[in-house]
PDB file of C-alpha atoms and ligand atoms in Angstrom:
ATOM      1  CA  MET N  25       1.615  17.038  28.481  1.00  0.00           C
ATOM      2  CA  PHE N  26       3.651  14.252  27.377  1.00  0.00           C
ATOM      3  CA  LYS N  27       0.257  12.298  26.086  1.00  0.00           C
ATOM      4  CA  LEU N  28      -0.721  15.596  24.770  1.00  0.00           C
ATOM      5  CA  ALA N  29       2.500  15.871  22.662  1.00  0.00           C
ATOM      6  CA  ALA N  30       2.809  12.342  21.483  1.00  0.00           C
ATOM      7  CA  LEU N  31      -0.623  12.809  20.116  1.00  0.00           C
ATOM      8  CA  PHE N  32       0.154  15.998  18.268  1.00  0.00           C
ATOM      9  CA  VAL N  33       2.647  14.004  16.535  1.00  0.00           C
ATOM     10  CA  ILE N  34       0.879  10.858  15.862  1.00  0.00           C
ATOM     11  CA  PHE N  35      -2.138  12.809  13.792  1.00  0.00           C
ATOM     12  CA  THR N  36       0.624  15.219  11.957  1.00  0.00           C
ATOM     13  CA  PHE N  37       2.933  12.419  11.490  1.00  0.00           C
ATOM     14  CA  THR N  38       0.100  10.524   9.540  1.00  0.00           C
ATOM     15  CA  GLU N  39      -1.812  12.874   8.592  1.00  0.00           C
ATOM     16  CA  CYS N  40       1.349  14.969   6.206  1.00  0.00           C
ATOM     17  CA  THR N  41       1.424  17.784   7.171  1.00  0.00           C
ATOM     18  CA  TYR N  42       4.897  18.028   7.186  1.00  0.00           C
ATOM     19  CA  GLY N  43       4.635  19.607   4.291  1.00  0.00           C
ATOM     20  CA  ALA N  44       3.969  19.232   0.253  1.00  0.00           C
ATOM     21  CA  THR N  45       1.763  16.560  -0.293  1.00  0.00           C
ATOM     22  CA  TRP N  46       3.782  13.346  -1.163  1.00  0.00           C
ATOM     23  CA  VAL N  47       2.077   9.893  -2.977  1.00  0.00           C
ATOM     24  CA  TYR N  48       3.664   6.869  -4.172  1.00  0.00           C
ATOM     25  CA  SER N  49       3.133   6.822  -8.321  1.00  0.00           C
ATOM     26  CA  GLN N  50       5.289   8.851 -10.629  1.00  0.00           C
ATOM     27  CA  GLY N  51       5.115  12.763 -11.355  1.00  0.00           C
ATOM     28  CA  PRO N  52       5.784  15.880  -9.274  1.00  0.00           C
ATOM     29  CA  TYR N  53       5.346  14.465  -6.004  1.00  0.00           C
ATOM     30  CA  GLY N  54       6.327  11.073  -6.688  1.00  0.00           C
ATOM     31  CA  PRO N  55       8.931   9.484  -4.802  1.00  0.00           C
ATOM     32  CA  GLU N  56      11.610  10.372  -7.259  1.00  0.00           C
ATOM     33  CA  ASN N  57      10.791  14.115  -6.465  1.00  0.00           C
ATOM     34  CA  TRP N  58      10.212  13.601  -2.222  1.00  0.00           C
ATOM     35  CA  LEU N  59      13.718  15.080  -1.989  1.00  0.00           C
ATOM     36  CA  ASN N  60      12.521  17.995  -3.067  1.00  0.00           C
ATOM     37  CA  SER N  61      10.249  19.051   0.004  1.00  0.00           C
ATOM     38  CA  TYR N  62      11.942  16.653   2.288  1.00  0.00           C
ATOM     39  CA  ASP N  63      15.666  17.165   2.218  1.00  0.00           C
ATOM     40  CA  ALA N  64      16.546  13.826   4.652  1.00  0.00           C
ATOM     41  CA  CYS N  65      14.761  11.857   1.311  1.00  0.00           C
ATOM     42  CA  GLY N  66      18.270  12.682  -0.792  1.00  0.00           C
ATOM     43  CA  THR N  67      20.667  11.770   2.300  1.00  0.00           C
ATOM     44  CA  MET N  68      22.775   8.681   2.689  1.00  0.00           C
ATOM     45  CA  SER N  69      21.357   6.397   5.315  1.00  0.00           C
ATOM     46  CA  GLN N  70      17.830   5.638   3.427  1.00  0.00           C
ATOM     47  CA  SER N  71      15.546   2.910   3.791  1.00  0.00           C
ATOM     48  CA  PRO N  72      14.362   0.580   1.883  1.00  0.00           C
ATOM     49  CA  ILE N  73      17.435  -1.800   0.967  1.00  0.00           C
ATOM     50  CA  ASP N  74      17.844  -4.685  -0.578  1.00  0.00           C
ATOM     51  CA  ILE N  75      19.008  -6.717   1.875  1.00  0.00           C
ATOM     52  CA  VAL N  76      21.764  -8.885   0.272  1.00  0.00           C
ATOM     53  CA  HIS N  77      22.424 -11.751   2.720  1.00  0.00           C
ATOM     54  CA  GLY N  78      25.850 -13.110   1.264  1.00  0.00           C
ATOM     55  CA  ALA N  79      27.289  -9.185   2.316  1.00  0.00           C
ATOM     56  CA  THR N  80      25.622  -9.257   5.593  1.00  0.00           C
ATOM     57  CA  VAL N  81      27.899  -9.597   9.111  1.00  0.00           C
ATOM     58  CA  ALA N  82      27.869 -12.014  11.991  1.00  0.00           C
ATOM     59  CA  ASP N  83      27.541 -10.108  14.884  1.00  0.00           C
ATOM     60  CA  GLU N  84      27.397 -11.948  18.249  1.00  0.00           C
ATOM     61  CA  LYS N  85      26.258  -9.151  20.224  1.00  0.00           C
ATOM     62  CA  LEU N  86      22.642  -9.620  18.653  1.00  0.00           C
ATOM     63  CA  GLY N  87      20.282 -11.590  20.678  1.00  0.00           C
ATOM     64  CA  LYS N  88      17.079 -12.974  19.953  1.00  0.00           C
ATOM     65  CA  PHE N  89      13.926 -10.619  20.661  1.00  0.00           C
ATOM     66  CA  ASN N  90      11.910 -12.387  24.090  1.00  0.00           C
ATOM     67  CA  ARG N  91       8.360 -12.905  23.153  1.00  0.00           C
ATOM     68  CA  THR N  92       6.851 -12.140  25.947  1.00  0.00           C
ATOM     69  CA  THR N  93       7.498  -8.803  25.815  1.00  0.00           C
ATOM     70  CA  PHE N  94       4.577  -8.446  23.054  1.00  0.00           C
ATOM     71  CA  THR N  95       2.162  -9.745  24.549  1.00  0.00           C
ATOM     72  CA  ALA N  96       1.517  -6.654  26.533  1.00  0.00           C
ATOM     73  CA  ILE N  97      -2.087  -5.428  25.646  1.00  0.00           C
ATOM     74  CA  PRO N  98      -2.179  -1.574  24.864  1.00  0.00           C
ATOM     75  CA  ASP N  99      -4.214   0.810  26.581  1.00  0.00           C
ATOM     76  CA  LYS N 100      -5.918   2.350  23.386  1.00  0.00           C
ATOM     77  CA  MET N 101      -5.476   0.885  20.236  1.00  0.00           C
ATOM     78  CA  THR N 102      -7.012   3.131  17.173  1.00  0.00           C
ATOM     79  CA  LEU N 103      -7.781   1.257  13.624  1.00  0.00           C
ATOM     80  CA  LEU N 104      -6.725   4.723  10.604  1.00  0.00           C
ATOM     81  CA  ASN N 105      -6.956   5.017   7.465  1.00  0.00           C
ATOM     82  CA  ASN N 106      -4.251   7.311   7.094  1.00  0.00           C
ATOM     83  CA  GLY N 107      -4.320   7.348   2.856  1.00  0.00           C
ATOM     84  CA  HIS N 108      -1.185   5.926   2.599  1.00  0.00           C
ATOM     85  CA  ALA N 109      -1.262   2.868   4.875  1.00  0.00           C
ATOM     86  CA  LEU N 110      -3.562   1.105   7.116  1.00  0.00           C
ATOM     87  CA  GLN N 111      -2.282   1.703  10.699  1.00  0.00           C
ATOM     88  CA  VAL N 112      -2.976   0.839  13.866  1.00  0.00           C
ATOM     89  CA  ASN N 113      -2.128   4.021  16.719  1.00  0.00           C
ATOM     90  CA  LEU N 114      -1.229   2.620  20.065  1.00  0.00           C
ATOM     91  CA  GLU N 115      -1.046   3.963  23.265  1.00  0.00           C
ATOM     92  CA  GLY N 116       0.129   2.516  26.178  1.00  0.00           C
ATOM     93  CA  GLY N 117       1.963   0.407  24.099  1.00  0.00           C
ATOM     94  CA  TYR N 118       4.677  -2.518  25.291  1.00  0.00           C
ATOM     95  CA  THR N 119       8.250  -1.485  25.893  1.00  0.00           C
ATOM     96  CA  VAL N 120      11.236  -3.440  24.216  1.00  0.00           C
ATOM     97  CA  SER N 121      14.178  -2.933  27.235  1.00  0.00           C
ATOM     98  CA  ASP N 122      16.655  -5.452  26.335  1.00  0.00           C
ATOM     99  CA  ARG N 123      20.381  -4.162  24.926  1.00  0.00           C
ATOM    100  CA  ASN N 124      20.842  -7.697  23.182  1.00  0.00           C
ATOM    101  CA  VAL N 125      18.003  -6.515  20.860  1.00  0.00           C
ATOM    102  CA  LEU N 126      17.895  -2.713  20.842  1.00  0.00           C
ATOM    103  CA  PRO N 127      20.314  -0.075  21.769  1.00  0.00           C
ATOM    104  CA  GLY N 128      17.844   1.292  24.291  1.00  0.00           C
ATOM    105  CA  ASP N 129      14.329   1.261  25.437  1.00  0.00           C
ATOM    106  CA  TYR N 130      11.971   1.208  22.868  1.00  0.00           C
ATOM    107  CA  GLN N 131       8.051   1.652  23.110  1.00  0.00           C
ATOM    108  CA  ALA N 132       5.597   0.845  19.921  1.00  0.00           C
ATOM    109  CA  PHE N 133       3.775   3.460  19.050  1.00  0.00           C
ATOM    110  CA  GLN N 134       1.979   2.425  16.069  1.00  0.00           C
ATOM    111  CA  PHE N 135       1.952  -0.286  13.443  1.00  0.00           C
ATOM    112  CA  HIS N 136       0.810  -0.064   9.926  1.00  0.00           C
ATOM    113  CA  LEU N 137       1.148  -2.369   6.804  1.00  0.00           C
ATOM    114  CA  HIS N 138       2.726  -1.492   3.128  1.00  0.00           C
ATOM    115  CA  TRP N 139       1.474  -3.662   0.409  1.00  0.00           C
ATOM    116  CA  ALA N 140       0.938  -4.848  -3.436  1.00  0.00           C
ATOM    117  CA  ALA N 141      -1.722  -3.064  -5.631  1.00  0.00           C
ATOM    118  CA  VAL N 142      -4.166  -4.642  -7.494  1.00  0.00           C
ATOM    119  CA  ASN N 143      -3.567  -7.035  -9.511  1.00  0.00           C
ATOM    120  CA  GLN N 144       0.187  -7.040  -8.093  1.00  0.00           C
ATOM    121  CA  SER N 145       2.075  -9.368  -6.454  1.00  0.00           C
ATOM    122  CA  ARG N 146       4.781  -7.545  -4.846  1.00  0.00           C
ATOM    123  CA  GLY N 147       4.549  -4.942  -2.234  1.00  0.00           C
ATOM    124  CA  SER N 148       7.107  -5.275   0.505  1.00  0.00           C
ATOM    125  CA  GLU N 149       9.113  -2.132   1.364  1.00  0.00           C
ATOM    126  CA  HIS N 150      12.889  -4.439   2.039  1.00  0.00           C
ATOM    127  CA  TRP N 151      13.940  -6.672  -0.410  1.00  0.00           C
ATOM    128  CA  ILE N 152      15.595  -9.814   0.121  1.00  0.00           C
ATOM    129  CA  ASP N 153      18.797 -10.774  -2.163  1.00  0.00           C
ATOM    130  CA  GLY N 154      16.422  -9.221  -5.107  1.00  0.00           C
ATOM    131  CA  LYS N 155      13.134 -10.928  -3.771  1.00  0.00           C
ATOM    132  CA  GLN N 156      10.389  -7.990  -2.852  1.00  0.00           C
ATOM    133  CA  TYR N 157       7.304 -10.121  -0.591  1.00  0.00           C
ATOM    134  CA  PHE N 158       3.218  -9.020  -1.220  1.00  0.00           C
ATOM    135  CA  ALA N 159       3.680  -7.114   1.571  1.00  0.00           C
ATOM    136  CA  GLU N 160       5.596  -6.167   4.960  1.00  0.00           C
ATOM    137  CA  LEU N 161       4.363  -4.979   8.693  1.00  0.00           C
ATOM    138  CA  HIS N 162       5.848  -2.195  10.072  1.00  0.00           C
ATOM    139  CA  ILE N 163       5.925  -1.554  14.021  1.00  0.00           C
ATOM    140  CA  VAL N 164       7.033   1.544  15.130  1.00  0.00           C
ATOM    141  CA  HIS N 165       8.464   2.344  18.398  1.00  0.00           C
ATOM    142  CA  TYR N 166      10.666   5.735  19.945  1.00  0.00           C
ATOM    143  CA  ASN N 167      13.267   5.450  22.264  1.00  0.00           C
ATOM    144  CA  THR N 168      11.889   6.294  25.851  1.00  0.00           C
ATOM    145  CA  LYS N 169      15.195   8.275  26.533  1.00  0.00           C
ATOM    146  CA  TYR N 170      13.749  10.937  24.465  1.00  0.00           C
ATOM    147  CA  ALA N 171      10.825  12.981  26.011  1.00  0.00           C
ATOM    148  CA  SER N 172       8.460  12.559  22.967  1.00  0.00           C
ATOM    149  CA  ILE N 173       7.970  10.757  19.720  1.00  0.00           C
ATOM    150  CA  GLY N 174       8.334  13.959  18.080  1.00  0.00           C
ATOM    151  CA  GLU N 175      11.858  14.360  19.697  1.00  0.00           C
ATOM    152  CA  ALA N 176      12.988  11.007  19.043  1.00  0.00           C
ATOM    153  CA  LEU N 177      11.658  11.029  15.475  1.00  0.00           C
ATOM    154  CA  THR N 178      14.712  13.475  14.383  1.00  0.00           C
ATOM    155  CA  GLN N 179      17.508  11.558  16.376  1.00  0.00           C
ATOM    156  CA  HIS N 180      19.970   8.994  15.529  1.00  0.00           C
ATOM    157  CA  GLU N 181      18.320   5.869  17.128  1.00  0.00           C
ATOM    158  CA  GLY N 182      15.390   7.729  18.013  1.00  0.00           C
ATOM    159  CA  LEU N 183      13.127   4.848  16.602  1.00  0.00           C
ATOM    160  CA  ALA N 184      13.316   1.135  16.159  1.00  0.00           C
ATOM    161  CA  VAL N 185      11.174  -0.196  13.993  1.00  0.00           C
ATOM    162  CA  LEU N 186      10.453  -3.774  13.582  1.00  0.00           C
ATOM    163  CA  GLY N 187       9.841  -5.647   9.794  1.00  0.00           C
ATOM    164  CA  VAL N 188       7.972  -8.622   9.010  1.00  0.00           C
ATOM    165  CA  PHE N 189       7.460 -10.007   5.432  1.00  0.00           C
ATOM    166  CA  VAL N 190       4.139 -11.121   4.878  1.00  0.00           C
ATOM    167  CA  ALA N 191       3.747 -13.699   1.945  1.00  0.00           C
ATOM    168  CA  ILE N 192       1.063 -14.690   0.546  1.00  0.00           C
ATOM    169  CA  GLY N 193      -0.042 -18.710   1.648  1.00  0.00           C
ATOM    170  CA  SER N 194      -3.300 -21.161   1.635  1.00  0.00           C
ATOM    171  CA  GLU N 195      -4.957 -20.767   4.959  1.00  0.00           C
ATOM    172  CA  THR N 196      -6.510 -17.287   6.542  1.00  0.00           C
ATOM    173  CA  ASN N 197      -4.354 -15.731   9.146  1.00  0.00           C
ATOM    174  CA  GLU N 198      -7.035 -15.063  11.523  1.00  0.00           C
ATOM    175  CA  ASN N 199      -4.548 -12.421  13.458  1.00  0.00           C
ATOM    176  CA  ILE N 200      -4.687 -10.014  10.063  1.00  0.00           C
ATOM    177  CA  ASP N 201      -8.569 -10.629  10.456  1.00  0.00           C
ATOM    178  CA  LEU N 202      -8.233  -8.387  13.345  1.00  0.00           C
ATOM    179  CA  LEU N 203      -6.794  -6.029  11.049  1.00  0.00           C
ATOM    180  CA  LEU N 204      -9.524  -6.562   8.195  1.00  0.00           C
ATOM    181  CA  ASN N 205     -12.864  -7.418   9.664  1.00  0.00           C
ATOM    182  CA  PRO N 206     -13.424  -3.707  10.613  1.00  0.00           C
ATOM    183  CA  ILE N 207     -12.012  -2.330   7.249  1.00  0.00           C
ATOM    184  CA  ALA N 208     -14.788  -1.245   5.630  1.00  0.00           C
ATOM    185  CA  GLN N 209     -15.276   1.238   8.755  1.00  0.00           C
ATOM    186  CA  ILE N 210     -12.303   2.519   7.701  1.00  0.00           C
ATOM    187  CA  GLN N 211     -12.499   2.351   3.881  1.00  0.00           C
ATOM    188  CA  GLN N 212     -12.797   6.396   3.410  1.00  0.00           C
ATOM    189  CA  TYR N 213      -9.393   8.845   4.124  1.00  0.00           C
ATOM    190  CA  ASN N 214      -9.472   9.579   7.103  1.00  0.00           C
ATOM    191  CA  GLN N 215     -11.326   7.443   8.914  1.00  0.00           C
ATOM    192  CA  GLN N 216     -10.442   5.851  12.368  1.00  0.00           C
ATOM    193  CA  MET N 217     -12.007   2.920  14.473  1.00  0.00           C
ATOM    194  CA  ILE N 218     -11.063   2.662  18.065  1.00  0.00           C
ATOM    195  CA  TYR N 219     -11.248  -0.857  19.606  1.00  0.00           C
ATOM    196  CA  SER N 220     -13.085  -1.568  22.126  1.00  0.00           C
ATOM    197  CA  SER N 221     -11.183  -5.514  22.036  1.00  0.00           C
ATOM    198  CA  LYS N 222      -7.703  -4.930  22.298  1.00  0.00           C
ATOM    199  CA  PHE N 223      -5.182  -7.232  21.199  1.00  0.00           C
ATOM    200  CA  ASP N 224      -1.818  -8.052  21.892  1.00  0.00           C
ATOM    201  CA  ILE N 225       0.909  -7.184  18.886  1.00  0.00           C
ATOM    202  CA  GLY N 226       3.210 -10.081  19.429  1.00  0.00           C
ATOM    203  CA  ARG N 227       0.142 -11.867  17.385  1.00  0.00           C
ATOM    204  CA  PHE N 228       1.946 -10.625  14.425  1.00  0.00           C
ATOM    205  CA  LEU N 229       5.693 -11.407  14.590  1.00  0.00           C
ATOM    206  CA  PRO N 230       6.712 -14.689  13.075  1.00  0.00           C
ATOM    207  CA  GLU N 231       7.516 -18.025  14.650  1.00  0.00           C
ATOM    208  CA  ASP N 232      11.687 -17.023  14.494  1.00  0.00           C
ATOM    209  CA  LEU N 233      12.756 -14.115  16.539  1.00  0.00           C
ATOM    210  CA  GLU N 234      16.181 -15.158  16.460  1.00  0.00           C
ATOM    211  CA  ASN N 235      17.004 -14.644  12.453  1.00  0.00           C
ATOM    212  CA  TYR N 236      16.827 -11.004  11.378  1.00  0.00           C
ATOM    213  CA  TYR N 237      19.156  -8.688   9.331  1.00  0.00           C
ATOM    214  CA  ARG N 238      19.969  -5.074  11.424  1.00  0.00           C
ATOM    215  CA  TYR N 239      20.941  -1.791   9.636  1.00  0.00           C
ATOM    216  CA  SER N 240      20.907   1.546  10.207  1.00  0.00           C
ATOM    217  CA  GLY N 241      18.540   3.681   8.031  1.00  0.00           C
ATOM    218  CA  SER N 242      15.148   5.570   7.834  1.00  0.00           C
ATOM    219  CA  LEU N 243      11.608   6.388   8.097  1.00  0.00           C
ATOM    220  CA  THR N 244      10.409   5.041   4.071  1.00  0.00           C
ATOM    221  CA  THR N 245       8.498   7.732   4.078  1.00  0.00           C
ATOM    222  CA  PRO N 246       8.397  11.498   3.660  1.00  0.00           C
ATOM    223  CA  PRO N 247       9.928  13.357   6.092  1.00  0.00           C
ATOM    224  CA  CYS N 248      12.840  10.297   5.618  1.00  0.00           C
ATOM    225  CA  PHE N 249      14.570  10.845   8.985  1.00  0.00           C
ATOM    226  CA  GLU N 250      17.608   8.718   9.619  1.00  0.00           C
ATOM    227  CA  SER N 251      16.856   8.339  12.650  1.00  0.00           C
ATOM    228  CA  VAL N 252      15.711   3.982  12.598  1.00  0.00           C
ATOM    229  CA  VAL N 253      17.073   0.968  14.002  1.00  0.00           C
ATOM    230  CA  TRP N 254      15.908  -1.114  11.459  1.00  0.00           C
ATOM    231  CA  THR N 255      15.168  -4.589  12.372  1.00  0.00           C
ATOM    232  CA  VAL N 256      14.214  -6.886   9.574  1.00  0.00           C
ATOM    233  CA  PHE N 257      13.139 -10.589   9.893  1.00  0.00           C
ATOM    234  CA  ASN N 258      13.880 -13.513   8.063  1.00  0.00           C
ATOM    235  CA  GLU N 259      10.642 -15.572   8.333  1.00  0.00           C
ATOM    236  CA  PRO N 260       7.561 -13.767   6.747  1.00  0.00           C
ATOM    237  CA  ILE N 261       4.278 -15.136   8.362  1.00  0.00           C
ATOM    238  CA  TYR N 262       1.505 -15.907   5.937  1.00  0.00           C
ATOM    239  CA  ILE N 263      -2.353 -14.477   4.325  1.00  0.00           C
ATOM    240  CA  SER N 264      -4.056 -16.217   1.933  1.00  0.00           C
ATOM    241  CA  ARG N 265      -5.374 -14.722  -1.343  1.00  0.00           C
ATOM    242  CA  ALA N 266      -8.446 -14.184   0.177  1.00  0.00           C
ATOM    243  CA  GLN N 267      -7.091 -11.496   2.831  1.00  0.00           C
ATOM    244  CA  ALA N 268      -4.686 -10.345   0.237  1.00  0.00           C
ATOM    245  CA  GLU N 269      -7.396  -8.877  -1.874  1.00  0.00           C
ATOM    246  CA  THR N 270      -9.245  -7.359   1.028  1.00  0.00           C
ATOM    247  CA  LEU N 271      -6.349  -5.655   1.479  1.00  0.00           C
ATOM    248  CA  GLN N 272      -6.139  -4.062  -1.989  1.00  0.00           C
ATOM    249  CA  THR N 273      -9.383  -3.034  -2.720  1.00  0.00           C
ATOM    250  CA  SER N 274     -10.592  -1.563   0.794  1.00  0.00           C
ATOM    251  CA  LEU N 275      -9.204   1.288   1.301  1.00  0.00           C
ATOM    252  CA  TYR N 276      -9.657   5.298  -0.887  1.00  0.00           C
ATOM    253  CA  ALA N 277      -6.771   7.087  -0.791  1.00  0.00           C
ATOM    254  CA  ARG N 278      -8.041  10.383  -0.316  1.00  0.00           C
ATOM    255  CA  ALA N 279     -11.247  11.783  -0.447  1.00  0.00           C
ATOM    256  CA  ASN N 280     -14.350  12.016  -3.072  1.00  0.00           C
ATOM    257  CA  SER N 281     -11.941   9.327  -5.236  1.00  0.00           C
ATOM    258  CA  THR N 282     -11.664   5.863  -5.905  1.00  0.00           C
ATOM    259  CA  ASP N 283      -7.618   5.245  -5.815  1.00  0.00           C
ATOM    260  CA  LEU N 284      -6.997   2.680  -3.938  1.00  0.00           C
ATOM    261  CA  VAL N 285      -4.533   1.994  -0.743  1.00  0.00           C
ATOM    262  CA  GLY N 286      -1.589  -0.164  -2.518  1.00  0.00           C
ATOM    263  CA  GLY N 287       1.410  -0.203  -4.129  1.00  0.00           C
ATOM    264  CA  ASN N 288       2.042   1.692  -1.408  1.00  0.00           C
ATOM    265  CA  TYR N 289       6.013   0.872  -1.126  1.00  0.00           C
ATOM    266  CA  ARG N 290       8.981   3.210  -1.380  1.00  0.00           C
ATOM    267  CA  LEU N 291      11.965   0.835  -3.919  1.00  0.00           C
ATOM    268  CA  PRO N 292      15.130  -0.172  -2.305  1.00  0.00           C
ATOM    269  CA  GLN N 293      18.059   2.809  -1.924  1.00  0.00           C
ATOM    270  CA  PRO N 294      21.423   3.172  -2.086  1.00  0.00           C
ATOM    271  CA  LEU N 295      23.358   1.256   0.976  1.00  0.00           C
ATOM    272  CA  HIS N 296      26.462   3.352   0.845  1.00  0.00           C
ATOM    273  CA  ASP N 297      28.739   2.387   3.054  1.00  0.00           C
ATOM    274  CA  ARG N 298      26.488   1.004   5.365  1.00  0.00           C
ATOM    275  CA  LYS N 299      26.883  -2.641   7.132  1.00  0.00           C
ATOM    276  CA  ILE N 300      23.975  -4.862   7.431  1.00  0.00           C
ATOM    277  CA  SER N 301      24.705  -7.381  10.696  1.00  0.00           C
ATOM    278  CA  ARG N 302      22.416 -10.429  11.923  1.00  0.00           C
ATOM    279  CA  PRO N 303      23.115 -12.662  15.162  1.00  0.00           C
ATOM    280  CA  GLY N 304      25.489 -14.865  14.806  1.00  0.00           C
ATOM    281  CA  LYS N 305      28.902 -15.930  15.957  1.00  0.00           C
ATOM    282  CA  SER N 306      31.231 -12.989  14.491  1.00  0.00           C
ATOM    283  CA  GLY N 307      33.690 -13.890  11.481  1.00  0.00           C
ATOM    284  CA  ALA N 308      31.473 -16.482   9.896  1.00  0.00           C
ATOM    285  CA  SER N 309      30.125 -14.493   7.061  1.00  0.00           C
ATOM    286  CA  PRO N 310      27.543 -16.754   4.836  1.00  0.00           C
ATOM    287  CA  LEU N 311      30.103 -16.380   2.141  1.00  0.00           C
ATOM    288  CA  THR N 312      33.235 -17.933   3.988  1.00  0.00           C
ATOM    289  CA  SER N 313      30.815 -20.505   5.587  1.00  0.00           C
ATOM    290  CA  THR N 314      29.944 -21.361   1.311  1.00  0.00           C
ATOM    291  CA  ILE N 315      33.597 -21.142   0.528  1.00  0.00           C
ATOM    292  CA  LEU N 316      35.121 -23.005   3.560  1.00  0.00           C
ATOM    293  CA  LEU N 317      32.319 -25.752   2.480  1.00  0.00           C
ATOM    294  CA  HIS N 318      33.266 -25.588  -0.650  1.00  0.00           C
ATOM    295  CA  VAL N 319      36.914 -26.155  -0.061  1.00  0.00           C
ATOM    296  CA  THR N 320      36.149 -28.940   2.222  1.00  0.00           C
ATOM    297  CA  SER N 321      33.897 -31.709  -0.511  1.00  0.00           C
ATOM    298  CA  MET N 322      36.766 -30.419  -2.450  1.00  0.00           C
ATOM    299  CA  LEU N 323      39.100 -32.185  -0.200  1.00  0.00           C
ATOM    300  CA  VAL N 324      37.068 -35.025   1.375  1.00  0.00           C
ATOM    301  CA  THR N 325      37.023 -35.751  -2.810  1.00  0.00           C
ATOM    302  CA  ALA N 326      40.412 -35.572  -3.313  1.00  0.00           C
ATOM    303  CA  TYR N 327      41.353 -37.798  -0.499  1.00  0.00           C
ATOM    304  CA  ALA N 328      38.261 -40.283  -1.617  1.00  0.00           C
ATOM    305  CA  LEU N 329      40.756 -40.375  -5.271  1.00  0.00           C
ATOM    306  CA  ARG N 330      43.646 -41.307  -3.844  1.00  0.00           C
ATOM    307  CA  PHE N 331      42.266 -44.835  -2.956  1.00  0.00           C
TER     308      PHE N 331
HETATM  309 ZN1  LIG X   1       6.618   1.479   6.958  1.00  0.00          ZN
END
């Protein structure tokens, strides 16, 4: 029963049967008008956001993610072109049960990518100090205290998403090839492929699992529910330019259309009065550290000048 409910939600979630159609391009169904069909898209704690590092607050209760959590291989993995993104649905995904990093037990149920359109270089959803990366990977988990993903989806802290920036480097990322090699099989809208050789999700995470940003936000696509505990890792992963181009040119967004999936990101939303935390000793904001550094160097100079 539970599995059936979970599957139902995964499919409704990805096939946007929640209501009206929505798209990333401007127009009546574009991001500016999502709130006309999906009320939550116009509320106060929306995602993504531009993270201003200098305004983040250190929280010593936040710990480092344990890499071994992510090495468990899911029971079933399905690669899917849902018309909005490249997505992998998981059954029997790993569970993060570590209160130092997340406020509950969260089980992974899908991951997907947002990326820049053809001939564009900016496609991440979150920005850091005004910088937008080429792409962003989202690993989506639900809080297992709820009976189903569908129930968790609408609850405060019902979901936890891990965001990983993807930048363009000089080398081929063999892990990303696990998503790109079979991409020709899901070129058309709604095509999917079940992996016969499954793999762990940990391979898509950066080396550094200690430095990240944490805030309360929303799904970045309709229905925009404000149920997400966001983790955005500081360190990006890298893919080659050729891999980036494969991603940009392989998937069709709709049936009988040559429109490609890409440019599939929402622009940063207002932070309002939300706080962005990061692991670290409380009280030492990066701004105070910088000021302290300047004051110290001024004192050292003043002291040196006396002699
Ligand atoms: Zn996403």
